[in-house]
PDB file of C-alpha atoms in Angstrom:
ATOM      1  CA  UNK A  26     -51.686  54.661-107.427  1.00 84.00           C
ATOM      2  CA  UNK A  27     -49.167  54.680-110.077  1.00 91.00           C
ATOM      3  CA  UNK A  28     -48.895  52.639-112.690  1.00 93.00           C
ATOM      4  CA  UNK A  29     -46.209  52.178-115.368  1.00 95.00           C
ATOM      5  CA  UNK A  30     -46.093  49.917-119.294  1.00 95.00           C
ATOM      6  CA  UNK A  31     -43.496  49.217-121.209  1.00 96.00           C
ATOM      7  CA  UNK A  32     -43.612  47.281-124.676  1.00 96.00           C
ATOM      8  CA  UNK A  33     -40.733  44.852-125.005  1.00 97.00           C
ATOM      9  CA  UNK A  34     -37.721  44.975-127.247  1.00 95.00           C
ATOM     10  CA  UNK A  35     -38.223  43.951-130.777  1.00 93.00           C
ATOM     11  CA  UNK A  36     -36.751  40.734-130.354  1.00 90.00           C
ATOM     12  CA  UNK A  37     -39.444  40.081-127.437  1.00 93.00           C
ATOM     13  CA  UNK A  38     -42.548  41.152-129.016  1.00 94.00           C
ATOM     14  CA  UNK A  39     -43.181  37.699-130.056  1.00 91.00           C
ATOM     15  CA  UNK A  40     -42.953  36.167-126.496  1.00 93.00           C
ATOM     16  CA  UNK A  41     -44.073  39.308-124.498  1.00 96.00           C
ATOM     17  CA  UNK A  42     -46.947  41.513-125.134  1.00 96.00           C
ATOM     18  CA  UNK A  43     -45.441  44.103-122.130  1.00 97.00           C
ATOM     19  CA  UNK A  44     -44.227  45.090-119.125  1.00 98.00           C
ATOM     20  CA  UNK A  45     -46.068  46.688-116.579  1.00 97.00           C
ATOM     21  CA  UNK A  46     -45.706  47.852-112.794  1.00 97.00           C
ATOM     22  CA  UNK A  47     -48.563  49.188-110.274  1.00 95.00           C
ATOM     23  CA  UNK A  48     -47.563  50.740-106.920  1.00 95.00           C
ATOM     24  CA  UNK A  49     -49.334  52.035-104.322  1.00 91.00           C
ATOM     25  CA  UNK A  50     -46.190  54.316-103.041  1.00 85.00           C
ATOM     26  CA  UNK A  51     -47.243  55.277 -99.341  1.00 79.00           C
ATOM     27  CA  UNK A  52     -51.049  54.468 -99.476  1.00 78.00           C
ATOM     28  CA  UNK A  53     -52.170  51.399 -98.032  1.00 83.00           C
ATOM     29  CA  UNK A  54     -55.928  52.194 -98.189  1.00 89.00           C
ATOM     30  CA  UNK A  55     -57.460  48.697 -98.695  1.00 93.00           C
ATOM     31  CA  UNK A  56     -60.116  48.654-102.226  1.00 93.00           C
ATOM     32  CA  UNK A  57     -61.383  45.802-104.200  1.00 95.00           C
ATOM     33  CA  UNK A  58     -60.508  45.986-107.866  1.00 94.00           C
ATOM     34  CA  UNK A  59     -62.393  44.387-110.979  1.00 95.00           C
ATOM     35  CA  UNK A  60     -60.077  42.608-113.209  1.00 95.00           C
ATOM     36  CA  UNK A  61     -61.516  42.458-117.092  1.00 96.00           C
ATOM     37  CA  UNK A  62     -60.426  39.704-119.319  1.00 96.00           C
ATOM     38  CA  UNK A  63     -58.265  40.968-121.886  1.00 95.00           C
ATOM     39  CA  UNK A  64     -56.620  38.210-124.108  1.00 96.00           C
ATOM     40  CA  UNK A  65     -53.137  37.853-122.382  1.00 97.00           C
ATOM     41  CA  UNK A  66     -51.908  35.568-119.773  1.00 97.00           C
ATOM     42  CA  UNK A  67     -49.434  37.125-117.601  1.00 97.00           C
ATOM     43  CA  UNK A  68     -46.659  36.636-115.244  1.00 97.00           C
ATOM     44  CA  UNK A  69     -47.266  37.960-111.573  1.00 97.00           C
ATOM     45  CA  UNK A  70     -44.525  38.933-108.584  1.00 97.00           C
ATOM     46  CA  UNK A  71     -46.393  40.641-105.862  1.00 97.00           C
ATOM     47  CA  UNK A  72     -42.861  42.835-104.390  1.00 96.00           C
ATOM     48  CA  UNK A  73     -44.881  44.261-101.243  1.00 96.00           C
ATOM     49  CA  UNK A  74     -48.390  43.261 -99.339  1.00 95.00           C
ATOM     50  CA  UNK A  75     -50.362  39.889-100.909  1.00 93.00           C
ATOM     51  CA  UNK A  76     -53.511  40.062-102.219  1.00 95.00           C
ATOM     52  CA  UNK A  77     -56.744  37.853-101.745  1.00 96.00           C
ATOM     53  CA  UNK A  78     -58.986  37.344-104.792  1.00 96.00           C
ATOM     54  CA  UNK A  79     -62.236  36.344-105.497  1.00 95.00           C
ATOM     55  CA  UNK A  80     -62.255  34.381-108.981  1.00 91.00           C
ATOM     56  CA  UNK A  81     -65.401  31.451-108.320  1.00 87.00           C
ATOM     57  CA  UNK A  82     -67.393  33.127-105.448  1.00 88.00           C
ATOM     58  CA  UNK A  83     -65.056  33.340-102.881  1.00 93.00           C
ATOM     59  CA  UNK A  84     -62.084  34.970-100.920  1.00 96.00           C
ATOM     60  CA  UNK A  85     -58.671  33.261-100.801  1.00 95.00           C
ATOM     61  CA  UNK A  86     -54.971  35.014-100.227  1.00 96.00           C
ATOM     62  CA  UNK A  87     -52.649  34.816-103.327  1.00 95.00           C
ATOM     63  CA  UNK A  88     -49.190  33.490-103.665  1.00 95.00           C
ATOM     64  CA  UNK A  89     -46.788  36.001-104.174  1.00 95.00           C
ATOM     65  CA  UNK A  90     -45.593  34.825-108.064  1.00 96.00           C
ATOM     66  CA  UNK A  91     -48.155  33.492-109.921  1.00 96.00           C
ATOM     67  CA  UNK A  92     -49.054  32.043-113.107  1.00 97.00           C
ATOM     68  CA  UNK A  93     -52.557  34.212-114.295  1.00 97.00           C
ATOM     69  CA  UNK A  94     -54.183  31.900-117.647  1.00 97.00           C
ATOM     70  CA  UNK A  95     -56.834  33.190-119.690  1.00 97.00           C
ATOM     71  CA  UNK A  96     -59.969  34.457-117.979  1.00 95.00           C
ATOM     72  CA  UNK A  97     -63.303  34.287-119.323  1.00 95.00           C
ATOM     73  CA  UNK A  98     -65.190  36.863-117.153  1.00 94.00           C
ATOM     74  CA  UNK A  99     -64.378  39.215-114.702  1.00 95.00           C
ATOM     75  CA  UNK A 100     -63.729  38.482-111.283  1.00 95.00           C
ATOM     76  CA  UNK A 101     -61.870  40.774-107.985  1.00 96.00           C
ATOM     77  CA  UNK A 102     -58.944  41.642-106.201  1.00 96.00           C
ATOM     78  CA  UNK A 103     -58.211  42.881-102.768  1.00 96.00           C
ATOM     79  CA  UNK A 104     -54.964  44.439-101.329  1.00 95.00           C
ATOM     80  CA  UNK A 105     -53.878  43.392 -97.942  1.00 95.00           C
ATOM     81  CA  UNK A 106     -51.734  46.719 -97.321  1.00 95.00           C
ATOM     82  CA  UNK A 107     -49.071  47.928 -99.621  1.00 95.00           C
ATOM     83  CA  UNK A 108     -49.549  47.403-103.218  1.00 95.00           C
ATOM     84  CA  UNK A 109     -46.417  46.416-105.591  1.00 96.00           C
ATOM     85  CA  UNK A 110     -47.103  44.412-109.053  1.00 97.00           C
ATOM     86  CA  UNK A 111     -44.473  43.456-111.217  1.00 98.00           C
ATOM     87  CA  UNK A 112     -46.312  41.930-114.258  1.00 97.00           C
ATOM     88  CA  UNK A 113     -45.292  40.322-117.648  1.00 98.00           C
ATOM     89  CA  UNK A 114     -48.182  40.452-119.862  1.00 97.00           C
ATOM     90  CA  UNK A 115     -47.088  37.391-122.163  1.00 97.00           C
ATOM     91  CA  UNK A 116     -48.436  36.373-125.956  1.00 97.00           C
ATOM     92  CA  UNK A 117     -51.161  34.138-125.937  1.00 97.00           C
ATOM     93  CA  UNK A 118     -49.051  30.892-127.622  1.00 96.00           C
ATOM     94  CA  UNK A 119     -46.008  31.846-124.755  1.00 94.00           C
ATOM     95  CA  UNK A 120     -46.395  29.440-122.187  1.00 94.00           C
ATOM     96  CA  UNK A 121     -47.513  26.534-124.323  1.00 94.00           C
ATOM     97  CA  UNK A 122     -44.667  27.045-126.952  1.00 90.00           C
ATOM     98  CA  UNK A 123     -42.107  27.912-124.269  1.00 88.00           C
ATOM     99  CA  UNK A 124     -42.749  26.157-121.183  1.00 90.00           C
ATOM    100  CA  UNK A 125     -45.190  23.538-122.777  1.00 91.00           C
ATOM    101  CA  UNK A 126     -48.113  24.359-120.269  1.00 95.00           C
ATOM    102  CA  UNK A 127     -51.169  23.118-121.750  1.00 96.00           C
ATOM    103  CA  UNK A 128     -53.457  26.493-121.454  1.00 97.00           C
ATOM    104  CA  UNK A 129     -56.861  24.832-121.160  1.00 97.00           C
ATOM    105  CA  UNK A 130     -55.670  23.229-117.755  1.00 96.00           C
ATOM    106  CA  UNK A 131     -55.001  27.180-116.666  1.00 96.00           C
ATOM    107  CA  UNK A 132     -58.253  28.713-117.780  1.00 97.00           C
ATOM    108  CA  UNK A 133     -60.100  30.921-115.303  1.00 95.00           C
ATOM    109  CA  UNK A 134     -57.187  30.104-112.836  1.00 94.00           C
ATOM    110  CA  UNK A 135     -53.968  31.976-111.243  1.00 95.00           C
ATOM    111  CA  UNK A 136     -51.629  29.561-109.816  1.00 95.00           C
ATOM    112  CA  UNK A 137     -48.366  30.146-107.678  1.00 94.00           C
ATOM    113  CA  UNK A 138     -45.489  29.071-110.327  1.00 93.00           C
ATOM    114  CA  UNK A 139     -44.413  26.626-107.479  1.00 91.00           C
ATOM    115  CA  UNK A 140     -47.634  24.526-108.070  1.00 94.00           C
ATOM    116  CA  UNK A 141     -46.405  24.373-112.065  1.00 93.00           C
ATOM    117  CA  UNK A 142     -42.916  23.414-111.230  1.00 87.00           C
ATOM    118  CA  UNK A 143     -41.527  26.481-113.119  1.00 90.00           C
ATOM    119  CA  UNK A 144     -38.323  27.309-111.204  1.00 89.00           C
ATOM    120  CA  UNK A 145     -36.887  28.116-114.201  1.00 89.00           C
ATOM    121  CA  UNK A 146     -39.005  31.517-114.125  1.00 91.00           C
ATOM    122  CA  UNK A 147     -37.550  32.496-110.318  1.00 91.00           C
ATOM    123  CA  UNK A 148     -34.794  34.456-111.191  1.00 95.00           C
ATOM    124  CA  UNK A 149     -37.251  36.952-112.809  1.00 96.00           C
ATOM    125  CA  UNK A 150     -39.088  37.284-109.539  1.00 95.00           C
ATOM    126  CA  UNK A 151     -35.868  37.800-107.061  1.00 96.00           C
ATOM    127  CA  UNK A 152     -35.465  40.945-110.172  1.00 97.00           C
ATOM    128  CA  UNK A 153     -38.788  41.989-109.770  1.00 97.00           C
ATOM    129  CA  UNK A 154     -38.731  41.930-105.917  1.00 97.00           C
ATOM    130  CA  UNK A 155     -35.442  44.235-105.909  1.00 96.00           C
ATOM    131  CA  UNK A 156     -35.364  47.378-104.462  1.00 95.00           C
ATOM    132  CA  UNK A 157     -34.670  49.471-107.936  1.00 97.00           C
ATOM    133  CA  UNK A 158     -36.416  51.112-111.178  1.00 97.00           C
ATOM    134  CA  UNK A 159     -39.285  49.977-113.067  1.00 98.00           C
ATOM    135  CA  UNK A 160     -37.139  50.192-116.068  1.00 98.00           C
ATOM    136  CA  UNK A 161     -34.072  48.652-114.414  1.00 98.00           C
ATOM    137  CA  UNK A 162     -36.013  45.615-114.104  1.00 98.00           C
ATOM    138  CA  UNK A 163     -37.562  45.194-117.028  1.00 98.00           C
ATOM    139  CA  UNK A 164     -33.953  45.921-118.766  1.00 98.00           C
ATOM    140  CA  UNK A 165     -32.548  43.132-116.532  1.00 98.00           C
ATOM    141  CA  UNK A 166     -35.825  41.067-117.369  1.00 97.00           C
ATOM    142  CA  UNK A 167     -35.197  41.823-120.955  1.00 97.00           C
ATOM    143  CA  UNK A 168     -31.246  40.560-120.731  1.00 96.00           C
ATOM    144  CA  UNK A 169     -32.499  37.321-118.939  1.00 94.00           C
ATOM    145  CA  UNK A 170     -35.701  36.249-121.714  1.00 92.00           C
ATOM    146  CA  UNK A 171     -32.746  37.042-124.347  1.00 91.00           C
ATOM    147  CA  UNK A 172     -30.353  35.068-123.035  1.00 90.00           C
ATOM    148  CA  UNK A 173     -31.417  32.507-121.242  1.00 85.00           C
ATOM    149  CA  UNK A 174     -34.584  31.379-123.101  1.00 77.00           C
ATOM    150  CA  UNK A 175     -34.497  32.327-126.767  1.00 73.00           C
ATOM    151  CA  UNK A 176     -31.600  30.205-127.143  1.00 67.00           C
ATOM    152  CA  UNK A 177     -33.126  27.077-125.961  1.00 65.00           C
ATOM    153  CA  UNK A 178     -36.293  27.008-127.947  1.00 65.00           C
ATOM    154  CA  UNK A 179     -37.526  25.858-131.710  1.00 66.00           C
ATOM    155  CA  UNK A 180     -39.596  28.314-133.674  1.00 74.00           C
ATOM    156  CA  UNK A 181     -43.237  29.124-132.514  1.00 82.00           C
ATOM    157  CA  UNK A 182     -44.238  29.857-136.097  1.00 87.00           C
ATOM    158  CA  UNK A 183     -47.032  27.460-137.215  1.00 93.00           C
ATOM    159  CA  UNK A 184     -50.424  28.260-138.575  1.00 95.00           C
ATOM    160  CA  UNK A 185     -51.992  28.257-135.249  1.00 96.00           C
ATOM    161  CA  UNK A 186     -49.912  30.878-134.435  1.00 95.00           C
ATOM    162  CA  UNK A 187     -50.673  33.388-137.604  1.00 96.00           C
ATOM    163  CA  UNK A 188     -54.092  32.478-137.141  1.00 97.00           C
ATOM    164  CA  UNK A 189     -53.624  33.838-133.638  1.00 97.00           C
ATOM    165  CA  UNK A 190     -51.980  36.935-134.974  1.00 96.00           C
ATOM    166  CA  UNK A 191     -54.582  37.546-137.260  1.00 97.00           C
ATOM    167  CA  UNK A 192     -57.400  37.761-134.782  1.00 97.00           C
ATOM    168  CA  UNK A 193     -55.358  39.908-132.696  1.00 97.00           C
ATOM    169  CA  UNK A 194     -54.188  42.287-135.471  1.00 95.00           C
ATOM    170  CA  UNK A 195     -57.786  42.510-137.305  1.00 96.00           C
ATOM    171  CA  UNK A 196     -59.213  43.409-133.526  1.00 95.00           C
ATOM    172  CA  UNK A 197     -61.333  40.082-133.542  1.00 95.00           C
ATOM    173  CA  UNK A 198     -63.104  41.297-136.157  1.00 93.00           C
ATOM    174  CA  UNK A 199     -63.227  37.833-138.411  1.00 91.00           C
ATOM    175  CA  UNK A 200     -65.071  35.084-138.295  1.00 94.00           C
ATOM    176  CA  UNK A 201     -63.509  31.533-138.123  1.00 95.00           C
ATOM    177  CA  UNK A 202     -63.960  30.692-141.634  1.00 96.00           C
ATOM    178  CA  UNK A 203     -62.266  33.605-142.695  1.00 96.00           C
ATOM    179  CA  UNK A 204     -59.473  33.004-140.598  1.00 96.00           C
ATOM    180  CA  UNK A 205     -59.314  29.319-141.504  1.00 97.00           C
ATOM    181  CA  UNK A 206     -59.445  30.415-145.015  1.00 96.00           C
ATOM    182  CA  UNK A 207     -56.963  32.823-145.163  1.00 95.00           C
ATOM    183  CA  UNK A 208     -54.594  30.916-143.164  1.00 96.00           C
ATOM    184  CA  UNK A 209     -54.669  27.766-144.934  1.00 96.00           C
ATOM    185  CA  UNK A 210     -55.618  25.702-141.423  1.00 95.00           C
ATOM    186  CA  UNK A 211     -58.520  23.028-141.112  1.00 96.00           C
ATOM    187  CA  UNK A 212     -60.848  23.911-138.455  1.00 96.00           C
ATOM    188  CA  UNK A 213     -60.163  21.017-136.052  1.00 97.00           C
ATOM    189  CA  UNK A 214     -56.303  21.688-136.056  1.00 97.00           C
ATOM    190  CA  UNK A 215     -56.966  25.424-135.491  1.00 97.00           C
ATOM    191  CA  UNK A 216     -59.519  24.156-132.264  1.00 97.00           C
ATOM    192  CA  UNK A 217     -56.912  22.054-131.226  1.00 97.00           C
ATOM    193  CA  UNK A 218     -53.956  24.974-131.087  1.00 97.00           C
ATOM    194  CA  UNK A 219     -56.531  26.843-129.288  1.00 98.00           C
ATOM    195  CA  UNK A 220     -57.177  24.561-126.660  1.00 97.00           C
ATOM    196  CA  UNK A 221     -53.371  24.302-125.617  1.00 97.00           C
ATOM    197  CA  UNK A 222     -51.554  27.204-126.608  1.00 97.00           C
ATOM    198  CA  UNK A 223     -54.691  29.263-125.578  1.00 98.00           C
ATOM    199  CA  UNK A 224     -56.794  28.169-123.477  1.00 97.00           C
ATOM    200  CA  UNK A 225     -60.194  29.235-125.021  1.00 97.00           C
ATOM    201  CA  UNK A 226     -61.996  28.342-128.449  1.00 97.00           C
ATOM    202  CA  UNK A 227     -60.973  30.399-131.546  1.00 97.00           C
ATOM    203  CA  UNK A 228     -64.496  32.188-131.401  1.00 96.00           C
ATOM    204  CA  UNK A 229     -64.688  33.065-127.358  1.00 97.00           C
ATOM    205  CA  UNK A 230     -60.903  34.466-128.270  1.00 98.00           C
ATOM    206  CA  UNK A 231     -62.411  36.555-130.975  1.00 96.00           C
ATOM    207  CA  UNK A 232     -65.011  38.126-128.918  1.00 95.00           C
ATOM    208  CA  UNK A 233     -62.702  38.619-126.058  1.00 96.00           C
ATOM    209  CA  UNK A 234     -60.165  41.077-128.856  1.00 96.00           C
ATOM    210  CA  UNK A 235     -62.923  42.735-129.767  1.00 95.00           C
ATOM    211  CA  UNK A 236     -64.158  43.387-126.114  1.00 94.00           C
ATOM    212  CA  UNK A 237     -61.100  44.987-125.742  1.00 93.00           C
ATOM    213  CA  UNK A 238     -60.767  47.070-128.806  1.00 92.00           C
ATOM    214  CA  UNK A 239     -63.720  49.127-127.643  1.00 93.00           C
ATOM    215  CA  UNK A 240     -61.602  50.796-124.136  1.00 91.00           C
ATOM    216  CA  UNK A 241     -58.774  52.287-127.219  1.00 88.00           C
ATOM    217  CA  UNK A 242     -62.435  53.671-129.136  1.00 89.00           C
ATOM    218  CA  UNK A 243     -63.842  55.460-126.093  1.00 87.00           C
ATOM    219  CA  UNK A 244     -61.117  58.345-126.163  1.00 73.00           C
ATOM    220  CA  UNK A 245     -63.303  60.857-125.730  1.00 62.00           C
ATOM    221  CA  UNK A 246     -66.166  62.349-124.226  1.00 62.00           C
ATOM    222  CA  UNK A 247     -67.947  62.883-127.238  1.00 68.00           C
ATOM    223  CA  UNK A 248     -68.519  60.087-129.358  1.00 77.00           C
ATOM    224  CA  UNK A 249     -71.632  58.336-129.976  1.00 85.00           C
ATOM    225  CA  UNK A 250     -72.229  54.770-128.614  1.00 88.00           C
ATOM    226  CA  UNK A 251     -73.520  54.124-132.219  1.00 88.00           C
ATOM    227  CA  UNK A 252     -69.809  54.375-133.673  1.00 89.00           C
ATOM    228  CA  UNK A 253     -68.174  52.482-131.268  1.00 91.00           C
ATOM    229  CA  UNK A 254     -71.005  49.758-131.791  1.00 92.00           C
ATOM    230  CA  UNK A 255     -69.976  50.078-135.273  1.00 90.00           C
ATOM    231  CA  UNK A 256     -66.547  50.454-135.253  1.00 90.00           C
ATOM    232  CA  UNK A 257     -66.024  46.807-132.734  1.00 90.00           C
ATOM    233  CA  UNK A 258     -67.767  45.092-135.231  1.00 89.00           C
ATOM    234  CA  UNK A 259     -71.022  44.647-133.599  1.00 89.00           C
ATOM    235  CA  UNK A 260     -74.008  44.223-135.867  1.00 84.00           C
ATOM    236  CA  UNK A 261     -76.466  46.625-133.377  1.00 88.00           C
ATOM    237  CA  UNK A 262     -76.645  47.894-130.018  1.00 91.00           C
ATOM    238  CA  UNK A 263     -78.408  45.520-128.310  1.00 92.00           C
ATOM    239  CA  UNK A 264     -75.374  42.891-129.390  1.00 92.00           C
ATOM    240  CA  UNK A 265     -72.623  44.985-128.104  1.00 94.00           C
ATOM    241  CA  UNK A 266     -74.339  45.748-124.493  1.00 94.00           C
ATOM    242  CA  UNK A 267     -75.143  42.164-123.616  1.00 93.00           C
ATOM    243  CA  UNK A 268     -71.192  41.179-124.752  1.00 93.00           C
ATOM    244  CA  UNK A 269     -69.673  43.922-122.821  1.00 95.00           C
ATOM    245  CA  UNK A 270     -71.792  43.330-119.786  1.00 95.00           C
ATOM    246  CA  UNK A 271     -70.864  39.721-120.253  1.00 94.00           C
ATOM    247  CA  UNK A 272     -67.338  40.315-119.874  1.00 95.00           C
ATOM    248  CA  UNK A 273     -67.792  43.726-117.239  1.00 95.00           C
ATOM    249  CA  UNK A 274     -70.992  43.025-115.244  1.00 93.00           C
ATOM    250  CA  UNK A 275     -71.585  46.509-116.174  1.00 94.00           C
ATOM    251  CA  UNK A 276     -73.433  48.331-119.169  1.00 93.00           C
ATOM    252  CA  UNK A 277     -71.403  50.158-121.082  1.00 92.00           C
ATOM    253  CA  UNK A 278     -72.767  53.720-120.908  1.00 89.00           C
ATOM    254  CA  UNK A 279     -72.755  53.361-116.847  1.00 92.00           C
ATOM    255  CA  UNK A 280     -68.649  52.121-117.010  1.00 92.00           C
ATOM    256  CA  UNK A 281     -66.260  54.249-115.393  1.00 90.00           C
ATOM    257  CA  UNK A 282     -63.740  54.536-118.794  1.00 89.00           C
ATOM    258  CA  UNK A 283     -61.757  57.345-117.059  1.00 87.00           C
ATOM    259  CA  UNK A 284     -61.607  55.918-113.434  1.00 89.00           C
ATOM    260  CA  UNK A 285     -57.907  55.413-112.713  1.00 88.00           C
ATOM    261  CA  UNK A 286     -58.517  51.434-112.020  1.00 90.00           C
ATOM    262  CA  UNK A 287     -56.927  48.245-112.884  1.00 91.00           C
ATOM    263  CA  UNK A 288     -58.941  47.126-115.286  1.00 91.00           C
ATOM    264  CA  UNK A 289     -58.878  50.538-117.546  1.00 89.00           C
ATOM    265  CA  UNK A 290     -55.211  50.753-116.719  1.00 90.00           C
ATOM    266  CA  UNK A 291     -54.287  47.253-118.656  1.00 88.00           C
ATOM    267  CA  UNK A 292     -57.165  47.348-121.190  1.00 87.00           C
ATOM    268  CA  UNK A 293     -56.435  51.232-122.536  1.00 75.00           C
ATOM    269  CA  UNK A 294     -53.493  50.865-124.659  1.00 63.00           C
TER     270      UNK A 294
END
């Protein structure tokens, strides 16, 4: 499998979190992949064979452009044949601020952009379905976000948003009344950003960041379960197991970290 990230373009960074492109070149070996949440929505063009996935307990065959919302636990993936993923891993706020989707309505869901009348977004997928580079695409990409959207819409600064920002930057590692503190934001107005540029509570979005900080502090074979415990924020052990078998299905010390899979692929920075 390969698989290929690229950050965005400064002026980007605050609409797009990356780029990224999975490929199965020649192989069409059919495997069922765990997909872990990991804070982002994202923007989907399947470019070769669909896949079926299994979100609420069973089986159904994706669209090929889809819509993926926030996730609150992990659920699978199979390939058909041929695997090729163009992805947009977007900001949290992005599709609320930009194309006004109300992200509680999109929780725990991936929906074919058809079903959320986003035609708008098509010209991105005939790019992504084109027969040339990774980095051609997201260049062209790039050019299109630049000049056909950023023009057309109001700031996305509010204090929703640096509340947002602050959770993401501090690794989830605040509670809500520090955030609301240093922010400046009641609690009620911060819940209510949450629920529609989001899609989640301001706490469950904490503990999903800091879920995710711990696959960039397991770079090595040798550290201690103890640090990393530590160094996500969790008070003890015991704490830290049950939330990242909440979010993996898996304990921690039996979790393939170096398996060359999906899930490590978009969750190891």
């Amino acid at each position: 499998m390969n698989y290929k990230q690229q950050e965005p373009s400064d002026g980007l960074k605050s609409l797009i979190k990356s780029f990224w492109e999975i490929d199965s070149g020649s192989d069409t070996a059919i495997s069922i992949e765990k997909i872990i949440p990991d804070g982002y929505p994202e923007y989907i063009i399947h470019y070769k064979d669909p896949y079926k996935a299994n979100i609420d307990g069973e089986w159904y065959q994706q669209e090929d452009t889809l819509i993926a919302g926030q996730i609150r636990n992990h659920f699978h993936l199979q390939n058909t044949g041929a695997i090729g993923m163009f992805g947009i891993k977007l900001q949290p706020w992005t599709l609320k601020a930009f194309f006004n989707l109300d992200m509680s309505k999109l929780t725990d869901s991936v929906i074919a952009i058809d079903k959320l009348n986003l035609d708008e977004l098509k010209p991105i997928s005939k790019i992504a379905k084109s027969d040339i580079s990774f980095e051609e695409k997201v260049a062209l990409v790039e050019k299109w976000f630049l000049n056909n959207l950023l023009p057309t819409k109001k700031s996305i600064i509010s204090d929703g948003y640096k509340a947002t920002q602050m959770i993401i930057s501090n690794n989830g590692k605040l509670t809500i009344q520090e955030v609301l503190k240093k922010v400046g934001i009641s609690e009620r107005s911060l819940e209510r950003y949450f629920k529609s540029h989001v899609g989640l509570s301001p706490k469950f979005y904490c503990r999903i960041i800091r879920f995710s900080n711990i696959f960039n502090l397991v770079k090595s074979k040798g550290f201690e379960w103890s640090d990393i415990t530590y160094l996500s924020g969790f008070y003890d052990q015991s704490h830290f197991i049950k939330n990242f078998k909440e979010f993996t299905g898996e304990e921690p010390s039996k979790y393939g970290f170096d398996e060359a899979t999906m899930a490590n692929f978009f969750l190891k920075k």
